Amino acid sequence: MNDLLPTHVEIEQAAKAVYAAMPATPQYSWPLLNVALGTEAWVKHENHTPTGAFKIRGGLVYLQTLAQLPQARRVRGVISATRGNHGQSVGFAARRYGIAATIVVPEGNSKEKNAAMQALSVELIEHGTEFQESREYAAMLAERDALHMIPSFHRDLVAGVSTYWMELLRAQPDLDVLFVPIGQGSGICAAAAARRALNVRTRIIGVVSAHAQAYKLSFENRSKIESPVSTLIADGMACRVPDDASLAVILDQVDEVIAVSDDEVADAMKLYFTATHNVAEGAGAAALAAAMQIRHRLQGQRIGLTLSGGNVDHDMFAQILCRPDAEEQQQTLADNRRVA
């Protein structure tokens, strides 16, 4: 994995680019969350970055590296595909380095994520019904218009993202396990890079949507498998086709992969708010959803959760906050069975 994962030295270099634009984010252990999980959990608050998600770190490092290349003057602009957070990262960093940015999103993408990208002077294009179609269209535009295509997974992106895992593992080096959502893989590969850099033994559990299981199926079968996407809430994990490089790292470095349903994610989003008064988007709450799913296995352990993003449309979040709690739903079902 040496050619795929950034080294300790590379991560420290990446940190300089990151901290020139933003401070480190906090990690907190919340009492009510610990009660719900039955163990000690530390939440890494990447929802506190300037774009509300962890992706900004990778964009800052990638665009700084690009801006320093001799051929940068010949770059007409950059282009990428996203469901939102990667696009905000590219837009934020591109504006910082004076580079024009175009982002392709699927039709019907989050209105508020689209607005956030446009506020960063991104040229926004809607194309395709899901991320893979948007990515293929962005690649075609890059070729046609001589734009630099920024991938969803790249060593520089991973180096930037690794800085937040370094922060967490330095603050809490004795964590037994980390729960990490999987979109295109930069987050979980960054966790593996930080674990290696700091030489800690923390286990890494990947989390996918039960309605987008490409990475879980690929992990279990030890080979690349595509899978349809139908999640309505966890757009940051809506991946149909695994990335070859990130999958190679996941197969080598990750200990387990868990799938969480949209209902479990919604319950975790509500729990984050009631227990910590933090807003989590679907993918941002996936780590907590997975920990809640297997909390019976976690007793006596110290766990790390990433609240990887808080960019959820307010209409969806309002609906989620109005949902009955999971325990209330189970009690209602039990009552209905007794009546029947």
Tab-separated table of C-alpha atoms in Angstrom:
chain	number	residue	atom	x	y	z
A	1	MET	CA	0.000	0.000	0.000
A	2	ASN	CA	3.039	2.286	0.068
A	3	ASP	CA	2.227	3.694	-3.364
A	4	LEU	CA	-1.424	4.376	-2.498
A	5	LEU	CA	-1.311	5.767	1.043
A	6	PRO	CA	0.480	9.026	1.969
A	7	THR	CA	3.385	8.732	4.379
A	8	HIS	CA	3.727	10.429	7.750
A	9	VAL	CA	5.931	13.098	6.132
A	10	GLU	CA	3.372	13.707	3.357
A	11	ILE	CA	0.567	14.086	5.881
A	12	GLU	CA	2.573	16.625	7.878
A	13	GLN	CA	3.216	18.575	4.665
A	14	ALA	CA	-0.498	18.417	3.857
A	15	ALA	CA	-1.292	19.771	7.311
A	16	LYS	CA	0.526	23.005	6.466
A	17	ALA	CA	-1.837	23.626	3.544
A	18	VAL	CA	-4.866	22.729	5.651
A	19	TYR	CA	-3.990	24.855	8.691
A	20	ALA	CA	-3.172	27.855	6.519
A	21	ALA	CA	-6.886	27.954	5.684
A	22	MET	CA	-8.645	26.553	8.788
A	23	PRO	CA	-7.990	25.451	12.370
A	24	ALA	CA	-8.082	21.894	13.659
A	25	THR	CA	-11.581	20.651	14.494
A	26	PRO	CA	-12.545	19.498	18.002
A	27	GLN	CA	-13.277	16.009	19.299
A	28	TYR	CA	-15.697	15.596	22.165
A	29	SER	CA	-17.093	12.769	24.247
A	30	TRP	CA	-20.776	13.560	24.836
A	31	PRO	CA	-22.403	12.091	27.992
A	32	LEU	CA	-25.838	11.457	26.453
A	33	LEU	CA	-24.268	9.790	23.439
A	34	ASN	CA	-22.186	7.581	25.708
A	35	VAL	CA	-25.341	6.530	27.555
A	36	ALA	CA	-27.087	5.657	24.274
A	37	LEU	CA	-24.107	3.598	23.102
A	38	GLY	CA	-23.267	2.089	26.477
A	39	THR	CA	-19.607	2.919	26.036
A	40	GLU	CA	-17.169	5.832	25.707
A	41	ALA	CA	-17.333	7.462	22.282
A	42	TRP	CA	-15.265	10.329	20.884
A	43	VAL	CA	-16.846	12.322	18.070
A	44	LYS	CA	-14.595	14.087	15.563
A	45	HIS	CA	-16.487	17.197	14.471
A	46	GLU	CA	-15.723	17.663	10.788
A	47	ASN	CA	-19.087	19.406	10.572
A	48	HIS	CA	-17.171	22.361	12.082
A	49	THR	CA	-14.954	23.031	9.033
A	50	PRO	CA	-15.559	26.149	6.862
A	51	THR	CA	-17.614	24.054	4.414
A	52	GLY	CA	-19.286	21.875	7.037
A	53	ALA	CA	-17.550	18.647	5.980
A	54	PHE	CA	-14.194	16.844	6.016
A	55	LYS	CA	-13.673	17.043	2.240
A	56	ILE	CA	-12.303	20.601	2.436
A	57	ARG	CA	-8.981	19.254	3.709
A	58	GLY	CA	-8.341	17.181	0.600
A	59	GLY	CA	-9.342	19.971	-1.756
A	60	LEU	CA	-6.932	22.406	-0.115
A	61	VAL	CA	-3.999	20.028	-0.529
A	62	TYR	CA	-4.867	18.944	-4.080
A	63	LEU	CA	-5.354	22.494	-5.384
A	64	GLN	CA	-2.234	23.793	-3.652
A	65	THR	CA	-0.175	21.049	-5.305
A	66	LEU	CA	-1.770	21.772	-8.679
A	67	ALA	CA	-1.191	25.529	-8.350
A	68	GLN	CA	2.521	24.946	-7.716
A	69	LEU	CA	3.085	22.801	-10.811
A	70	PRO	CA	4.876	24.472	-13.763
A	71	GLN	CA	1.984	23.612	-16.081
A	72	ALA	CA	-0.566	25.252	-13.750
A	73	ARG	CA	-0.539	28.427	-15.849
A	74	ARG	CA	-1.864	26.426	-18.780
A	75	VAL	CA	-4.785	24.988	-16.782
A	76	ARG	CA	-7.988	26.644	-18.003
A	77	GLY	CA	-9.881	25.419	-14.971
A	78	VAL	CA	-10.711	22.342	-12.943
A	79	ILE	CA	-13.758	20.095	-13.073
A	80	SER	CA	-15.101	17.319	-10.876
A	81	ALA	CA	-18.274	15.427	-10.024
A	82	THR	CA	-19.899	15.288	-6.608
A	83	ARG	CA	-23.074	15.061	-4.562
A	84	GLY	CA	-21.965	18.181	-2.694
A	85	ASN	CA	-19.173	18.105	-0.121
A	86	HIS	CA	-16.362	17.302	-2.561
A	87	GLY	CA	-17.667	20.101	-4.794
A	88	GLN	CA	-17.609	22.595	-1.950
A	89	SER	CA	-14.073	21.493	-1.167
A	90	VAL	CA	-12.986	22.065	-4.774
A	91	GLY	CA	-14.795	25.402	-4.934
A	92	PHE	CA	-13.338	26.661	-1.655
A	93	ALA	CA	-9.783	25.687	-2.588
A	94	ALA	CA	-10.039	26.761	-6.242
A	95	ARG	CA	-11.156	30.238	-5.206
A	96	ARG	CA	-8.287	30.402	-2.710
A	97	TYR	CA	-5.775	29.668	-5.487
A	98	GLY	CA	-7.485	31.712	-8.214
A	99	ILE	CA	-8.563	28.764	-10.383
A	100	ALA	CA	-11.944	28.476	-12.138
A	101	ALA	CA	-13.994	25.437	-11.054
A	102	THR	CA	-16.832	23.503	-12.684
A	103	ILE	CA	-18.796	20.882	-10.753
A	104	VAL	CA	-21.193	18.277	-12.168
A	105	VAL	CA	-23.955	17.006	-9.869
A	106	PRO	CA	-26.807	14.554	-10.463
A	107	GLU	CA	-30.222	15.943	-11.334
A	108	GLY	CA	-32.290	16.529	-8.219
A	109	ASN	CA	-29.201	17.021	-6.073
A	110	SER	CA	-29.492	18.751	-2.687
A	111	LYS	CA	-30.636	22.326	-3.287
A	112	GLU	CA	-28.707	23.659	-0.332
A	113	LYS	CA	-25.473	21.889	-1.294
A	114	ASN	CA	-25.900	23.258	-4.830
A	115	ALA	CA	-26.391	26.758	-3.425
A	116	ALA	CA	-23.301	26.404	-1.221
A	117	MET	CA	-21.180	25.440	-4.220
A	118	GLN	CA	-22.508	28.323	-6.302
A	119	ALA	CA	-21.733	30.716	-3.444
A	120	LEU	CA	-18.110	29.643	-3.894
A	121	SER	CA	-18.239	30.810	-7.552
A	122	VAL	CA	-18.474	27.253	-8.908
A	123	GLU	CA	-20.068	26.736	-12.329
A	124	LEU	CA	-22.677	24.102	-11.512
A	125	ILE	CA	-23.931	21.598	-14.099
A	126	GLU	CA	-26.680	19.063	-13.409
A	127	HIS	CA	-26.384	15.829	-15.381
A	128	GLY	CA	-27.360	12.209	-14.822
A	129	THR	CA	-29.556	10.405	-12.356
A	130	GLU	CA	-26.756	9.361	-9.993
A	131	PHE	CA	-23.108	10.084	-9.174
A	132	GLN	CA	-21.500	7.671	-11.641
A	133	GLU	CA	-23.295	9.287	-14.582
A	134	SER	CA	-22.223	12.720	-13.347
A	135	ARG	CA	-18.616	11.565	-13.058
A	136	GLU	CA	-18.590	10.154	-16.592
A	137	TYR	CA	-20.061	13.392	-17.956
A	138	ALA	CA	-17.476	15.469	-16.078
A	139	ALA	CA	-14.708	13.356	-17.628
A	140	MET	CA	-16.156	14.007	-21.083
A	141	LEU	CA	-16.284	17.776	-20.423
A	142	ALA	CA	-12.718	17.720	-19.158
A	143	GLU	CA	-11.573	16.172	-22.419
A	144	ARG	CA	-13.714	18.445	-24.589
A	145	ASP	CA	-12.916	21.718	-22.846
A	146	ALA	CA	-9.294	21.024	-21.813
A	147	LEU	CA	-10.126	21.179	-18.087
A	148	HIS	CA	-8.178	19.461	-15.326
A	149	MET	CA	-10.295	16.614	-13.964
A	150	ILE	CA	-10.104	16.273	-10.180
A	151	PRO	CA	-10.913	12.687	-9.191
A	152	SER	CA	-12.930	11.672	-6.146
A	153	PHE	CA	-9.950	9.656	-4.923
A	154	HIS	CA	-6.305	10.738	-5.142
A	155	ARG	CA	-3.209	10.512	-2.955
A	156	ASP	CA	-3.235	14.300	-2.346
A	157	LEU	CA	-6.907	14.191	-1.323
A	158	VAL	CA	-6.157	11.352	1.089
A	159	ALA	CA	-3.160	13.234	2.535
A	160	GLY	CA	-5.363	16.229	3.289
A	161	VAL	CA	-8.142	14.167	4.830
A	162	SER	CA	-5.604	12.206	6.901
A	163	THR	CA	-4.922	15.362	8.903
A	164	TYR	CA	-8.216	15.070	10.758
A	165	TRP	CA	-7.595	11.470	11.692
A	166	MET	CA	-4.137	12.485	12.917
A	167	GLU	CA	-5.803	15.094	15.131
A	168	LEU	CA	-8.196	12.545	16.603
A	169	LEU	CA	-5.670	9.741	17.108
A	170	ARG	CA	-3.133	12.088	18.673
A	171	ALA	CA	-5.772	13.393	21.070
A	172	GLN	CA	-7.127	9.899	21.807
A	173	PRO	CA	-4.412	7.344	20.943
A	174	ASP	CA	-6.067	4.497	22.859
A	175	LEU	CA	-9.256	4.191	20.796
A	176	ASP	CA	-10.169	0.568	20.155
A	177	VAL	CA	-12.108	1.136	16.947
A	178	LEU	CA	-12.940	3.831	14.403
A	179	PHE	CA	-16.204	3.894	12.444
A	180	VAL	CA	-15.796	5.506	9.008
A	181	PRO	CA	-18.417	6.045	6.271
A	182	ILE	CA	-17.394	5.027	2.745
A	183	GLY	CA	-18.293	7.179	-0.243
A	184	GLN	CA	-15.487	7.004	-2.793
A	185	GLY	CA	-12.970	6.025	-0.155
A	186	SER	CA	-10.839	9.060	0.718
A	187	GLY	CA	-12.114	9.175	4.301
A	188	ILE	CA	-11.502	5.554	5.194
A	189	CYS	CA	-8.169	5.379	3.355
A	190	ALA	CA	-7.104	8.501	5.240
A	191	ALA	CA	-7.956	6.770	8.521
A	192	ALA	CA	-5.727	3.875	7.484
A	193	ALA	CA	-2.909	6.274	6.559
A	194	ALA	CA	-3.115	8.069	9.918
A	195	ARG	CA	-3.227	4.781	11.820
A	196	ARG	CA	-0.084	3.647	10.032
A	197	ALA	CA	1.656	7.001	10.482
A	198	LEU	CA	1.058	7.001	14.239
A	199	ASN	CA	1.602	3.242	14.642
A	200	VAL	CA	-1.580	2.628	16.645
A	201	ARG	CA	-3.591	-0.594	16.733
A	202	THR	CA	-7.068	0.889	16.381
A	203	ARG	CA	-9.428	-1.260	14.304
A	204	ILE	CA	-11.195	0.389	11.353
A	205	ILE	CA	-14.805	-0.441	10.523
A	206	GLY	CA	-16.156	0.909	7.261
A	207	VAL	CA	-19.798	1.919	6.929
A	208	VAL	CA	-21.891	1.840	3.754
A	209	SER	CA	-25.544	2.496	3.071
A	210	ALA	CA	-27.653	-0.652	2.954
A	211	HIS	CA	-29.070	0.926	-0.207
A	212	ALA	CA	-25.636	1.356	-1.854
A	213	GLN	CA	-23.601	-1.724	-1.008
A	214	ALA	CA	-20.896	-1.732	-3.698
A	215	TYR	CA	-17.990	-1.446	-1.251
A	216	LYS	CA	-19.412	-3.957	1.228
A	217	LEU	CA	-20.050	-6.543	-1.474
A	218	SER	CA	-16.603	-5.903	-2.935
A	219	PHE	CA	-15.023	-6.227	0.526
A	220	GLU	CA	-16.777	-9.516	1.211
A	221	ASN	CA	-16.015	-10.962	-2.221
A	222	ARG	CA	-12.455	-9.536	-2.331
A	223	SER	CA	-13.108	-8.156	-5.813
A	224	LYS	CA	-14.812	-5.152	-7.414
A	225	ILE	CA	-18.599	-5.444	-7.570
A	226	GLU	CA	-21.049	-2.783	-8.728
A	227	SER	CA	-24.346	-2.381	-6.884
A	228	PRO	CA	-27.410	-0.184	-7.494
A	229	VAL	CA	-28.035	2.933	-5.420
A	230	SER	CA	-31.399	3.698	-3.833
A	231	THR	CA	-30.611	5.574	-0.600
A	232	LEU	CA	-32.819	8.600	-0.067
A	233	ILE	CA	-30.871	10.115	2.799
A	234	ALA	CA	-27.163	9.197	2.661
A	235	ASP	CA	-26.141	10.826	-0.617
A	236	GLY	CA	-22.513	11.035	0.505
A	237	MET	CA	-22.384	7.214	0.379
A	238	ALA	CA	-24.382	6.816	-2.854
A	239	CYS	CA	-21.663	4.946	-4.746
A	240	ARG	CA	-22.525	2.431	-7.482
A	241	VAL	CA	-18.994	1.679	-8.727
A	242	PRO	CA	-16.040	1.335	-6.304
A	243	ASP	CA	-12.828	3.189	-7.062
A	244	ASP	CA	-10.052	0.717	-7.877
A	245	ALA	CA	-7.353	2.391	-5.774
A	246	SER	CA	-9.471	2.992	-2.683
A	247	LEU	CA	-10.865	-0.535	-2.876
A	248	ALA	CA	-7.322	-1.924	-2.892
A	249	VAL	CA	-6.562	-0.017	0.320
A	250	ILE	CA	-9.839	-1.075	1.932
A	251	LEU	CA	-9.212	-4.743	1.149
A	252	ASP	CA	-5.751	-4.458	2.681
A	253	GLN	CA	-6.371	-2.197	5.670
A	254	VAL	CA	-10.011	-2.309	6.820
A	255	ASP	CA	-11.167	-4.822	9.423
A	256	GLU	CA	-14.903	-4.931	8.742
A	257	VAL	CA	-17.622	-3.232	6.689
A	258	ILE	CA	-21.165	-2.683	8.030
A	259	ALA	CA	-24.294	-1.597	6.145
A	260	VAL	CA	-26.813	0.785	7.738
A	261	SER	CA	-30.334	1.453	6.513
A	262	ASP	CA	-31.845	4.859	5.824
A	263	ASP	CA	-33.986	4.422	8.946
A	264	GLU	CA	-30.900	3.732	11.074
A	265	VAL	CA	-29.157	6.773	9.599
A	266	ALA	CA	-32.189	8.969	10.287
A	267	ASP	CA	-32.288	7.742	13.895
A	268	ALA	CA	-28.584	8.583	14.247
A	269	MET	CA	-29.107	12.071	12.804
A	270	LYS	CA	-31.833	12.694	15.375
A	271	LEU	CA	-29.709	11.229	18.186
A	272	TYR	CA	-26.801	13.513	17.295
A	273	PHE	CA	-29.081	16.503	17.603
A	274	THR	CA	-30.809	15.479	20.827
A	275	ALA	CA	-27.580	14.305	22.495
A	276	THR	CA	-25.150	16.961	21.232
A	277	HIS	CA	-27.186	19.627	19.405
A	278	ASN	CA	-25.035	19.114	16.323
A	279	VAL	CA	-26.525	18.762	12.833
A	280	ALA	CA	-25.404	15.713	10.848
A	281	GLU	CA	-26.191	14.930	7.227
A	282	GLY	CA	-26.939	11.334	6.277
A	283	ALA	CA	-23.382	10.203	5.578
A	284	GLY	CA	-22.223	12.305	8.520
A	285	ALA	CA	-24.344	10.222	10.888
A	286	ALA	CA	-23.529	6.840	9.333
A	287	ALA	CA	-20.671	6.080	11.734
A	288	LEU	CA	-22.964	6.587	14.715
A	289	ALA	CA	-25.685	4.500	13.039
A	290	ALA	CA	-23.237	1.603	12.667
A	291	ALA	CA	-22.048	1.916	16.269
A	292	MET	CA	-25.656	1.858	17.472
A	293	GLN	CA	-26.326	-1.214	15.335
A	294	ILE	CA	-23.534	-3.231	17.014
A	295	ARG	CA	-23.424	-1.482	20.387
A	296	HIS	CA	-23.801	-4.832	22.159
A	297	ARG	CA	-20.316	-5.677	20.818
A	298	LEU	CA	-18.746	-2.421	21.969
A	299	GLN	CA	-19.188	-2.572	25.729
A	300	GLY	CA	-16.009	-1.608	27.560
A	301	GLN	CA	-14.348	-0.252	24.420
A	302	ARG	CA	-13.409	3.327	23.535
A	303	ILE	CA	-14.641	4.175	20.070
A	304	GLY	CA	-14.070	6.975	17.563
A	305	LEU	CA	-16.892	8.349	15.417
A	306	THR	CA	-16.590	10.867	12.624
A	307	LEU	CA	-19.393	13.369	12.238
A	308	SER	CA	-18.054	13.843	8.752
A	309	GLY	CA	-20.519	16.450	7.512
A	310	GLY	CA	-23.529	18.516	8.515
A	311	ASN	CA	-24.826	19.655	5.122
A	312	VAL	CA	-28.408	18.448	5.113
A	313	ASP	CA	-31.342	20.313	3.542
A	314	HIS	CA	-33.516	21.873	6.228
A	315	ASP	CA	-36.764	20.294	4.965
A	316	MET	CA	-35.298	16.800	5.258
A	317	PHE	CA	-33.796	17.531	8.664
A	318	ALA	CA	-37.099	18.903	9.952
A	319	GLN	CA	-38.821	15.672	8.934
A	320	ILE	CA	-36.150	13.610	10.664
A	321	LEU	CA	-36.434	15.566	13.909
A	322	CYS	CA	-40.186	14.907	13.889
A	323	ARG	CA	-39.710	11.150	13.570
A	324	PRO	CA	-40.581	9.083	16.642
A	325	ASP	CA	-37.527	7.712	18.415
A	326	ALA	CA	-36.485	4.178	17.503
A	327	GLU	CA	-37.606	2.876	20.915
A	328	GLU	CA	-40.981	4.598	20.485
A	329	GLN	CA	-41.406	2.957	17.064
A	330	GLN	CA	-40.623	-0.479	18.507
A	331	GLN	CA	-43.098	0.062	21.352
A	332	THR	CA	-45.810	1.145	18.886
A	333	LEU	CA	-45.220	-1.991	16.799
A	334	ALA	CA	-45.406	-4.138	19.931
A	335	ASP	CA	-48.650	-2.437	21.011
A	336	ASN	CA	-50.170	-2.950	17.560
A	337	ARG	CA	-49.293	-6.650	17.639
A	338	ARG	CA	-50.969	-7.047	21.032
A	339	VAL	CA	-54.108	-5.295	19.759
A	340	ALA	CA	-54.174	-7.478	16.642
